[in-house]
Coordinates of N, CA and C in Angstrom, one line a residue:
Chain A
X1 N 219.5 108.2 17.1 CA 220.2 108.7 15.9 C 221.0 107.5 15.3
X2 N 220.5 106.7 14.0 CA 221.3 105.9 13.4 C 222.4 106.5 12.4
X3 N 222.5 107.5 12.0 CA 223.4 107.7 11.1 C 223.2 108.0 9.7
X4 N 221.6 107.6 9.9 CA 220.8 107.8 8.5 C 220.1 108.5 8.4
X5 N 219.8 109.9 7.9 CA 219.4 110.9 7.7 C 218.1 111.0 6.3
X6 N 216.5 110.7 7.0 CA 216.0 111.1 5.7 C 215.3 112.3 5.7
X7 N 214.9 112.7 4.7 CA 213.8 114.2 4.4 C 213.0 114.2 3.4
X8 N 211.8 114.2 3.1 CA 211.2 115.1 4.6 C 210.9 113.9 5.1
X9 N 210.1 113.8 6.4 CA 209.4 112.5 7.1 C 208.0 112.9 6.5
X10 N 207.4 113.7 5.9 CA 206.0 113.2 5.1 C 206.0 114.1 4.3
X11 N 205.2 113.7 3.6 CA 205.3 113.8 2.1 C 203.3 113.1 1.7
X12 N 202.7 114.7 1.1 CA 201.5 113.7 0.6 C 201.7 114.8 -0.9
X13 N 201.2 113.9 -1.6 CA 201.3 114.4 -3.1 C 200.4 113.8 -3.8
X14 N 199.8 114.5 -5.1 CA 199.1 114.5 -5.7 C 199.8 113.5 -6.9
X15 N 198.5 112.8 -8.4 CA 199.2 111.2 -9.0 C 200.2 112.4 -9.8
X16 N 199.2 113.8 -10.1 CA 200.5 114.2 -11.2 C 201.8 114.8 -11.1
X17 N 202.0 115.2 -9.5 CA 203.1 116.1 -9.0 C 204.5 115.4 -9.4
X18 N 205.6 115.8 -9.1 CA 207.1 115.1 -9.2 C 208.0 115.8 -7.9
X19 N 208.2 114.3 -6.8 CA 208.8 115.1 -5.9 C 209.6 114.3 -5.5
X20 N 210.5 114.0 -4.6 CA 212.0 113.4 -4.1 C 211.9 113.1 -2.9
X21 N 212.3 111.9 -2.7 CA 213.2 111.8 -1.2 C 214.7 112.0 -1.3
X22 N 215.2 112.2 -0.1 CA 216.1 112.4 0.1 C 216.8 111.4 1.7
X23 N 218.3 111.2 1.3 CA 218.6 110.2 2.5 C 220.1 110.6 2.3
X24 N 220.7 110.6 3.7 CA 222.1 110.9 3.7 C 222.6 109.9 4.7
X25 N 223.6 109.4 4.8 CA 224.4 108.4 5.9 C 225.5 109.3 6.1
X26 N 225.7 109.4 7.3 CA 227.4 109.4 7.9 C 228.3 108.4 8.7
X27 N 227.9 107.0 8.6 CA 228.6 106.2 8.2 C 229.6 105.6 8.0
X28 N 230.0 106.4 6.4 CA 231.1 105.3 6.0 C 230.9 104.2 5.0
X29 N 229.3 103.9 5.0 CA 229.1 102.9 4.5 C 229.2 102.8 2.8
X30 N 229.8 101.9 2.1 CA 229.6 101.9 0.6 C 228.2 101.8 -0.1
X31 N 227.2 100.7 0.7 CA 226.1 100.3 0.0 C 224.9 101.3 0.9
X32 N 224.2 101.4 -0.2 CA 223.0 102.2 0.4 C 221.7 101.6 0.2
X33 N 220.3 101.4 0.2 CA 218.9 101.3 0.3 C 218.0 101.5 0.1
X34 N 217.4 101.5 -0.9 CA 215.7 101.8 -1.0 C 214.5 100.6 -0.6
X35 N 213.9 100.7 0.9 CA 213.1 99.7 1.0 C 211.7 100.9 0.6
X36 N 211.0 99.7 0.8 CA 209.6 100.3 0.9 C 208.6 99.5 1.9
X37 N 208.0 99.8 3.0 CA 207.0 99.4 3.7 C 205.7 99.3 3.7
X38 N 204.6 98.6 3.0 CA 203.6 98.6 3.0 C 202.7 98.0 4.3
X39 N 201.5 98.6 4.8 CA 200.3 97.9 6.1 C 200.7 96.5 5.7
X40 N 201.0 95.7 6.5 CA 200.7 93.9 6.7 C 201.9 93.4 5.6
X41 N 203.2 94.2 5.3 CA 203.8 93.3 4.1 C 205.0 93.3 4.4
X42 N 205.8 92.1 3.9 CA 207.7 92.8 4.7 C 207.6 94.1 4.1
X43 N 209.3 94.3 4.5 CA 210.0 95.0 4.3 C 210.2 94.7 2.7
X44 N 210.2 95.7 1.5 CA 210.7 94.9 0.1 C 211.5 96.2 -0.3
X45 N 212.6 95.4 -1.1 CA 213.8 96.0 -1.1 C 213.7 96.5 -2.8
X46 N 213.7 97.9 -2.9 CA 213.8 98.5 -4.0 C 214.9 98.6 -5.1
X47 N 215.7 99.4 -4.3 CA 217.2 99.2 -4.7 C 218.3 99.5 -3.8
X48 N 219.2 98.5 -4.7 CA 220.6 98.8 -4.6 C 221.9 99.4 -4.7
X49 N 222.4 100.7 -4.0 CA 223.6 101.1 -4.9 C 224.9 100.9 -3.7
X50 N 225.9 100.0 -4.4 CA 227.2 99.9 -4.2 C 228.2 100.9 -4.4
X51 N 228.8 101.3 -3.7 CA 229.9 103.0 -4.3 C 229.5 103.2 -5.6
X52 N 228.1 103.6 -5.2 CA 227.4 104.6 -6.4 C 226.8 103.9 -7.6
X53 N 226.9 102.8 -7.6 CA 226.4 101.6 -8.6 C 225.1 101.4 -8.5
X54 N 224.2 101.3 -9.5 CA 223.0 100.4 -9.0 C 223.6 99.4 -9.1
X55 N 223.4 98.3 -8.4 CA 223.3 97.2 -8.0 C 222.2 96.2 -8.6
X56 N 221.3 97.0 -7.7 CA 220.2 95.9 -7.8 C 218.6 96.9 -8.2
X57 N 218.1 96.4 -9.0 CA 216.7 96.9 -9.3 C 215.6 96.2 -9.1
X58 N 214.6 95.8 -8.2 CA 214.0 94.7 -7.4 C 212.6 94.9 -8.5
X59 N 212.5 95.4 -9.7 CA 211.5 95.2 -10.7 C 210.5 96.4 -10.4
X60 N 210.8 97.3 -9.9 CA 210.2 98.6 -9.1 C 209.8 99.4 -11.0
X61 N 208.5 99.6 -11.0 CA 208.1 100.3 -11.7 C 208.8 101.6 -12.3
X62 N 208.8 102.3 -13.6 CA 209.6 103.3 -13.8 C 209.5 104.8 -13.2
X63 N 208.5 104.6 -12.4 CA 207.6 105.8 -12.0 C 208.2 106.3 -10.5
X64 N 209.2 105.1 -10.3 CA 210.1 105.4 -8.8 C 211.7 105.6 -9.5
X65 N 212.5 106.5 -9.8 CA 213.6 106.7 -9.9 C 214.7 107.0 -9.0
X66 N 215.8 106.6 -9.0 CA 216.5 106.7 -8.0 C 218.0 107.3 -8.5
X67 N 218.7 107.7 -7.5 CA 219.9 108.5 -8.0 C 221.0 108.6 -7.1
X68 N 222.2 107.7 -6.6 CA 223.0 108.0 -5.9 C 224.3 109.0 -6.4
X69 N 224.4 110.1 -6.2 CA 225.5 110.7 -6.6 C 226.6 110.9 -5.8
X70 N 226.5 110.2 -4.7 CA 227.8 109.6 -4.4 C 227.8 108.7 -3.3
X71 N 228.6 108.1 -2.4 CA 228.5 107.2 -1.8 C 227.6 107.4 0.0
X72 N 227.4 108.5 -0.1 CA 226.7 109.4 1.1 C 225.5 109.8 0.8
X73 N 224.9 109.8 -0.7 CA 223.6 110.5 -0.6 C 222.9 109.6 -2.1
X74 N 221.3 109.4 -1.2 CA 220.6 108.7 -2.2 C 219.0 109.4 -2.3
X75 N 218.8 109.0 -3.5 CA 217.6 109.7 -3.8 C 216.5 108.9 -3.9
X76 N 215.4 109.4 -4.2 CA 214.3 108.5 -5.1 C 213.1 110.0 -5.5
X77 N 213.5 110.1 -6.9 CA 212.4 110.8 -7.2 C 211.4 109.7 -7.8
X78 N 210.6 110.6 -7.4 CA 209.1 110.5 -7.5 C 207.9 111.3 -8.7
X79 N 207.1 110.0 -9.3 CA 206.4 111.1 -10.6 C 205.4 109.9 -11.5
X80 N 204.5 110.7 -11.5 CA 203.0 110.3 -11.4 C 202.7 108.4 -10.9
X81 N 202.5 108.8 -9.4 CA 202.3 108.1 -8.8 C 201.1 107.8 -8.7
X82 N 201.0 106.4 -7.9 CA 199.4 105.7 -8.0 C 198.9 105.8 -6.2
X83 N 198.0 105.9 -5.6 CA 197.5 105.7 -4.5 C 198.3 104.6 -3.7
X84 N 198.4 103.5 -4.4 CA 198.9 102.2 -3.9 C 200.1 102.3 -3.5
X85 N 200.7 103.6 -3.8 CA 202.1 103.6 -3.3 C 202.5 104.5 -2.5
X86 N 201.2 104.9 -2.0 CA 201.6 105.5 -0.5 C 201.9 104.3 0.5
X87 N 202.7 104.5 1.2 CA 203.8 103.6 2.4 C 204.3 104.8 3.2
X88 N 205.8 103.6 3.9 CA 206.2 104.0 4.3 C 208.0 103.9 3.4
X89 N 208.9 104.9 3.1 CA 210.3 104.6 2.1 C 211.2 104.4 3.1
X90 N 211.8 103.5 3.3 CA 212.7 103.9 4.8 C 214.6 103.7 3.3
X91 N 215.3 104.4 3.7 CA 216.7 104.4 3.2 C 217.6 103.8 4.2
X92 N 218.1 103.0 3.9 CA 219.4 102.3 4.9 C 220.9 102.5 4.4
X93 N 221.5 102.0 5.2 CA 223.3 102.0 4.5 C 223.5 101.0 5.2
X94 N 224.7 100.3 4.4 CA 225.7 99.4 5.3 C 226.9 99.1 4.9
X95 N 227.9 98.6 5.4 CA 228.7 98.2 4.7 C 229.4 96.9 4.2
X96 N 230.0 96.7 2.9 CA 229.7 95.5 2.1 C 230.6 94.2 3.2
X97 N 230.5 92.9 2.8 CA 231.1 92.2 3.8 C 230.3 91.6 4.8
X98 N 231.0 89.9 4.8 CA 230.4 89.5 6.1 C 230.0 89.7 7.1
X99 N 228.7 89.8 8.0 CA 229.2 90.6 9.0 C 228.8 92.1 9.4
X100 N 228.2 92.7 8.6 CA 227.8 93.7 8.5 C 226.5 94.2 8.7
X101 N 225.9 94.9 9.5 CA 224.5 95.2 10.1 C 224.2 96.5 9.0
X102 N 222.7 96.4 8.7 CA 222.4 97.2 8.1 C 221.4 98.7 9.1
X103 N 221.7 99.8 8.7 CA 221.3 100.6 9.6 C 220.0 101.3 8.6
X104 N 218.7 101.9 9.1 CA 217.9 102.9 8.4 C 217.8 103.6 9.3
X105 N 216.9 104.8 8.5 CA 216.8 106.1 8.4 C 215.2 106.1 9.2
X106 N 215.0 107.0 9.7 CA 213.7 107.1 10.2 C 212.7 106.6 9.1
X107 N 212.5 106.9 7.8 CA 211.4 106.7 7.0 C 210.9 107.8 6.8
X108 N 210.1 108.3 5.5 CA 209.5 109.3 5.0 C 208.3 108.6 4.4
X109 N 207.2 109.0 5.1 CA 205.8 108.8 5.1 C 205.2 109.4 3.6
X110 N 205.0 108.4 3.0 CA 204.8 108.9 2.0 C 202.4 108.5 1.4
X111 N 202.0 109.8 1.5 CA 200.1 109.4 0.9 C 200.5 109.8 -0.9
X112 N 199.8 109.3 -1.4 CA 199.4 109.5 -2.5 C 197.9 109.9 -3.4
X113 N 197.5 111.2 -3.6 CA 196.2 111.5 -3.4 C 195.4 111.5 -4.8
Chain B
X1 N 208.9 84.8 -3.8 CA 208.9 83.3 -2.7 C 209.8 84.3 -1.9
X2 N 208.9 84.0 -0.3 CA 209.6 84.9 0.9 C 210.6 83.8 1.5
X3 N 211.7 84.0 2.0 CA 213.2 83.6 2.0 C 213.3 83.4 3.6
X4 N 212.7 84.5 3.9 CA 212.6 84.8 5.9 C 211.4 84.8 6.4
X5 N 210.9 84.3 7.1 CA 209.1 84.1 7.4 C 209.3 84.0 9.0
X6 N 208.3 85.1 9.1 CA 208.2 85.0 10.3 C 206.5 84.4 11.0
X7 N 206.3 83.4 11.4 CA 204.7 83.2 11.0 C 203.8 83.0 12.0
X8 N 204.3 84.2 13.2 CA 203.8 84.4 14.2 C 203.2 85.8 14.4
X9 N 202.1 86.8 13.5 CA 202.1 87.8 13.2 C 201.9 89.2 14.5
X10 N 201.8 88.0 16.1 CA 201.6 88.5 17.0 C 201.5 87.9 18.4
X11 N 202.4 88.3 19.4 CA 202.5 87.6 20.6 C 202.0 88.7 21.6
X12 N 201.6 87.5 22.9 CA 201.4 88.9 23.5 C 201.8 88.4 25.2
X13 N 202.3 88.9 25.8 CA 203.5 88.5 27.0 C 203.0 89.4 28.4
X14 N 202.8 88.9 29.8 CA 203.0 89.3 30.7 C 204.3 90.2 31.1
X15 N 204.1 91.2 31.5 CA 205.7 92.0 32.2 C 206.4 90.9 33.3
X16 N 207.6 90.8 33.0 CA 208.5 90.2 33.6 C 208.7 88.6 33.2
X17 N 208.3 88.6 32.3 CA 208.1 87.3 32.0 C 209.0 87.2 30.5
X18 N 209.0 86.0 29.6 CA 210.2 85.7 28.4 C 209.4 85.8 27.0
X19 N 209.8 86.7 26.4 CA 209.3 86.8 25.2 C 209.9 86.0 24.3
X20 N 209.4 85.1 23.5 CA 210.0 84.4 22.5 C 209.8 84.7 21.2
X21 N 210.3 85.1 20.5 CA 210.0 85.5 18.7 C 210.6 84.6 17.9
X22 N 210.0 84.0 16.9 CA 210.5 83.3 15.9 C 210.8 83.4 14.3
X23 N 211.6 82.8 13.9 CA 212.0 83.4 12.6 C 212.1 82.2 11.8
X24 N 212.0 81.9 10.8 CA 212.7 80.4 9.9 C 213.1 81.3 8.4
X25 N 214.0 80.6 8.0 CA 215.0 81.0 6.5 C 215.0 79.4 5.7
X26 N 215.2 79.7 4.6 CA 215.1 78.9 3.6 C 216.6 79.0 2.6
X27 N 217.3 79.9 2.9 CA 218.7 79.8 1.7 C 219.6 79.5 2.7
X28 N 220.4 78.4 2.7 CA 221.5 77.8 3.3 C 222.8 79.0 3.2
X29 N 222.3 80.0 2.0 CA 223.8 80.8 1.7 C 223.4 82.2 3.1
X30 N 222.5 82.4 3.4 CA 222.5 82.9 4.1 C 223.4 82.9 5.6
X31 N 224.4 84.0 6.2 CA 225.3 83.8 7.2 C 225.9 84.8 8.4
X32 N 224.7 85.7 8.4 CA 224.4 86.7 9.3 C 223.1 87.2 9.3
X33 N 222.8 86.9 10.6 CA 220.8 86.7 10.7 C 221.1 88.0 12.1
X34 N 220.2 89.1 11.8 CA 219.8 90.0 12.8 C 218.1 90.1 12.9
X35 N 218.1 91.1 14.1 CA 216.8 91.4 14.5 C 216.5 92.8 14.7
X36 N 215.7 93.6 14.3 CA 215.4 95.3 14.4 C 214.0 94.6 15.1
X37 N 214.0 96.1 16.2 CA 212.9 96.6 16.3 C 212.2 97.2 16.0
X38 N 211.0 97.8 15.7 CA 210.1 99.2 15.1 C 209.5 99.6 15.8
X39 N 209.0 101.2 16.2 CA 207.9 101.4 16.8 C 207.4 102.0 15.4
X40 N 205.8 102.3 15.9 CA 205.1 102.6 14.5 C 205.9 104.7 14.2
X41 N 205.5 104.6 12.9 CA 206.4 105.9 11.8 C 208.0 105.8 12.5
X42 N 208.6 105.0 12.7 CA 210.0 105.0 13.0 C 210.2 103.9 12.1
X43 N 211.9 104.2 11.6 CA 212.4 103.1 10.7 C 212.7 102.0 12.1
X44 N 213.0 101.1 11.5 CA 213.7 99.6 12.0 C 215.3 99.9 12.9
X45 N 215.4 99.7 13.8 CA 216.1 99.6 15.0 C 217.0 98.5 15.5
X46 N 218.6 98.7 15.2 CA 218.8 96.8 15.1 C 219.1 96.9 16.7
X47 N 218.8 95.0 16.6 CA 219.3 95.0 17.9 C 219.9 94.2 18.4
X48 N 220.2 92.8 17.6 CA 221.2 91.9 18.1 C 221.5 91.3 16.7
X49 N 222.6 90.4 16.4 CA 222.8 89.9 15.7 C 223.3 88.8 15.6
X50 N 223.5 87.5 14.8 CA 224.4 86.4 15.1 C 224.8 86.0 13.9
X51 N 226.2 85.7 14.1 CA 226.6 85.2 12.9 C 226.5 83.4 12.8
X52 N 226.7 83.4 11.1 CA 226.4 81.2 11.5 C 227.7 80.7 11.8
X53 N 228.6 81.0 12.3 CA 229.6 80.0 12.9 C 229.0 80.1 14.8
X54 N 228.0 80.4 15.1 CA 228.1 80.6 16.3 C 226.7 79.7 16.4
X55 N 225.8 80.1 17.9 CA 224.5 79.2 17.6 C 223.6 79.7 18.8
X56 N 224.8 80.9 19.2 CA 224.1 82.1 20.6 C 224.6 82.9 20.7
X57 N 223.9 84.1 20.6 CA 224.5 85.7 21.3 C 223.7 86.2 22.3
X58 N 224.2 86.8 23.4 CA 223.8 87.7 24.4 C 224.1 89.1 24.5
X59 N 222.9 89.9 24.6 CA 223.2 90.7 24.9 C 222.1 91.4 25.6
X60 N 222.6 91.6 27.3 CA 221.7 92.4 28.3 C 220.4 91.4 28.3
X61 N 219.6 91.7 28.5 CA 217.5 90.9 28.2 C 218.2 90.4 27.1
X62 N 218.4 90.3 25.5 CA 218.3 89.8 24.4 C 219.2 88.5 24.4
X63 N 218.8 87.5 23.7 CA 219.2 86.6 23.4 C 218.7 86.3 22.0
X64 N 219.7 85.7 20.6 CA 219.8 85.2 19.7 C 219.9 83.5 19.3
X65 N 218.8 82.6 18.9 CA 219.7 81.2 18.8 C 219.3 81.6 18.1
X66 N 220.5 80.6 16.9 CA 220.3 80.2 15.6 C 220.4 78.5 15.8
X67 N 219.8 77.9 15.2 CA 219.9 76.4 14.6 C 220.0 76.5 13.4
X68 N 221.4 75.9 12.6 CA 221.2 76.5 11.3 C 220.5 75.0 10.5
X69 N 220.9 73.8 11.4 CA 220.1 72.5 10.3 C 218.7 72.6 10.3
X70 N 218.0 73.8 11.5 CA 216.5 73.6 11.0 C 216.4 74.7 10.2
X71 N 217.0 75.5 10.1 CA 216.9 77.2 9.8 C 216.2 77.8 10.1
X72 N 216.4 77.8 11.6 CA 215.6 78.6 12.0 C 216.3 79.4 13.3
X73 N 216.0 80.7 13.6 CA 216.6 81.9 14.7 C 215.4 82.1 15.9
X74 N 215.6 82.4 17.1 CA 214.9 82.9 17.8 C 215.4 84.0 18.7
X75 N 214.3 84.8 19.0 CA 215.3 86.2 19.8 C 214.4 85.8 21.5
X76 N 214.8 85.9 22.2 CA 214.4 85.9 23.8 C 214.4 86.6 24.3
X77 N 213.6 87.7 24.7 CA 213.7 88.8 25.8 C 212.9 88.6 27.3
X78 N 214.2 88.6 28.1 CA 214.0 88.5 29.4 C 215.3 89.3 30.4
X79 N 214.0 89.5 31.5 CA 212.3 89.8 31.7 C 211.9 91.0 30.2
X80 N 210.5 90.5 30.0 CA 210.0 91.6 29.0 C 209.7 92.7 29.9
X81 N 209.6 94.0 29.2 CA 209.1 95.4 29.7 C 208.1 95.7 28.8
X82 N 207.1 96.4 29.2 CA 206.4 97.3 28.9 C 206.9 98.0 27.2
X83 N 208.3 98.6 27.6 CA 208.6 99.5 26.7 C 209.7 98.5 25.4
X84 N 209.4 96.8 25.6 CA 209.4 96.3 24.4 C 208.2 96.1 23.6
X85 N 207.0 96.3 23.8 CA 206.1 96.5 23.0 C 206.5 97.1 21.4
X86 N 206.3 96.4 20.4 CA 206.5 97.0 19.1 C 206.7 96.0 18.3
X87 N 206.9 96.1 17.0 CA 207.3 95.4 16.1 C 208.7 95.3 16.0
X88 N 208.9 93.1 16.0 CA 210.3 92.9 15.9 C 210.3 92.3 14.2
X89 N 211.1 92.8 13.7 CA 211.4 91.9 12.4 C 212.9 91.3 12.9
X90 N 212.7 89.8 11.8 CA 214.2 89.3 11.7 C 214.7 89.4 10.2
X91 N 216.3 89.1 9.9 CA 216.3 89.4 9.1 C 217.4 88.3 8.8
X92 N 217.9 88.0 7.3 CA 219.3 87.3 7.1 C 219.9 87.4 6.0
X93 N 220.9 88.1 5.9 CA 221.9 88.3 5.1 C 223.2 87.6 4.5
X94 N 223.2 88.0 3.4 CA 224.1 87.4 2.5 C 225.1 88.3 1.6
X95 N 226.1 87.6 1.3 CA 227.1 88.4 -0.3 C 227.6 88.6 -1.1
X96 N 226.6 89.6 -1.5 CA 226.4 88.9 -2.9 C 227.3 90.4 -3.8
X97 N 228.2 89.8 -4.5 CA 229.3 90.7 -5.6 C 229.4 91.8 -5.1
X98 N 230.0 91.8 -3.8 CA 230.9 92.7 -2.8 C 229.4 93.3 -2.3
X99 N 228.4 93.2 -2.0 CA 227.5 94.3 -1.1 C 226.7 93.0 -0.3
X100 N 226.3 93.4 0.4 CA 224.9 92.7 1.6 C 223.7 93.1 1.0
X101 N 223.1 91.6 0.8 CA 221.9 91.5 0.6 C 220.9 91.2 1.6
X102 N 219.8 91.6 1.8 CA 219.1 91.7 3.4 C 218.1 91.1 3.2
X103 N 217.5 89.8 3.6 CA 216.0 89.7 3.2 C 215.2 90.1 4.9
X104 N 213.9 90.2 4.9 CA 213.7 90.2 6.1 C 212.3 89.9 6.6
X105 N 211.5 89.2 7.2 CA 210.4 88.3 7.4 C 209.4 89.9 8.1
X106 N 208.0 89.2 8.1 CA 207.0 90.4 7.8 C 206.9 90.8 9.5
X107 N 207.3 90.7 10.1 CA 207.6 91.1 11.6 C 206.1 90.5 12.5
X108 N 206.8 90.4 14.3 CA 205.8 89.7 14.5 C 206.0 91.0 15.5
X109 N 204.5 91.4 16.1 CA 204.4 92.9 17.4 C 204.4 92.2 18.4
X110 N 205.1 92.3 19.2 CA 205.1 92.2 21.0 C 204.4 93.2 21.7
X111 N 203.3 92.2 22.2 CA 202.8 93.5 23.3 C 203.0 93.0 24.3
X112 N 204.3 93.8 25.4 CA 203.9 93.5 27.0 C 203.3 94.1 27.6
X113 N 202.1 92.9 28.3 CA 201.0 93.7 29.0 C 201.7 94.4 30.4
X114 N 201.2 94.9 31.5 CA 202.0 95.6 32.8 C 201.4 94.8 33.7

């Protein structure tokens, strides 16, 4: 148990459906995580939100949207997706500052059909 | 352009013997380098860390060097087990306008044989 809470852990969907991840930390942490894991590729960092900020938007197509409504819970809906983006979504938290380990979430397996 | 490379995409180790994993970085602003483990459908699992005023951490089996003039980190596990078999990523962090930025190299799998 990291402290990072995602849902569901799979997820297969169809290009035209619209559906959500969901991630919760208890924490403490200010900054939160959107990676994505692809077979044979780093870890690539989607986004960023700082106490609720986006931060950072790593050039992630519009078709991945994301939503922190507060400093504990982050989203990423999802909506007409391509095959190629079935992975693995892992959500992390940490907190800001030297020094600071970043923790994830089990991951939510995500096919695309 | 990948920042953390890890370019060893697989090792593979006798039980009881020293696992060596390698890592190299390329941004000097970089100044807290960790290591996760993964088993497969599980997120990443940290496990040691080191900051760059330092140039070793211990902890239990694990060991961290950093060299920061080559830029490069290594993690040591000794004796290996069985049950470190998995993917290690390294990783190194920076901060950037109050939050941690994380890059992290494409992981190398340890397999200890028995």
């Amino acid at each position: 148990e990291t402290g990072v809470t995602q849902t569901p852990r799979h997820l297969v969907m169809g290009m035209t459906n619209k559906k959500s991840l969901k991630c919760e930390q208890h924490l403490g942490h200010n900054a939160m995580y959107w990676y994505k894991q692809s077979a044979k590729k780093p870890l690539e960092l989607m986004f960023v939100y700082n106490f609720k900020e986006q931060t950072e938007n790593n050039s992630v197509p519009s078709r991945f949207s994301p939503e922190c409504p507060n400093s504990s819970h982050l989203f990423l809906h999802l909506h007409t997706l391509q095959p190629e983006d079935s992975a693995l979504y892992l959500c992390a938290s940490s907190q800001g500052g030297t020094g600071n380990t970043i923790y994830f979430g089990e991951g939510s397996w995500l096919t695309v059909v | 352009d990948q920042q953390v490379k890890q370019n060893s995409p697989s090792l593979s180790v006798q039980e009881g013997r020293i696992s060596i994993l390698n890592c190299d970085y390329t941004n000097s602003m970089f100044d807290y380098f960790l290591w996760y483990k993964k088993y497969p459908a599980e997120g990443p699992t940290f496990l040691i860390s080191i900051s760059s005023i330092k140039d070793k951490n211990e902890d239990g089996r694990f060991t961290v060097f950093l060299n920061k003039s080559a830029k490069h980190l290594s993690l040591h596990i000794v004796p290996s087990q069985p049950g470190d078999s998995a993917v290690y990523f390294c990783a190194a962090s920076a901060v950037l306008y109050n939050f941690n930025k994380f890059y992290f190299g494409s992981g190398t799998k340890l397999n200890v044989k028995p």
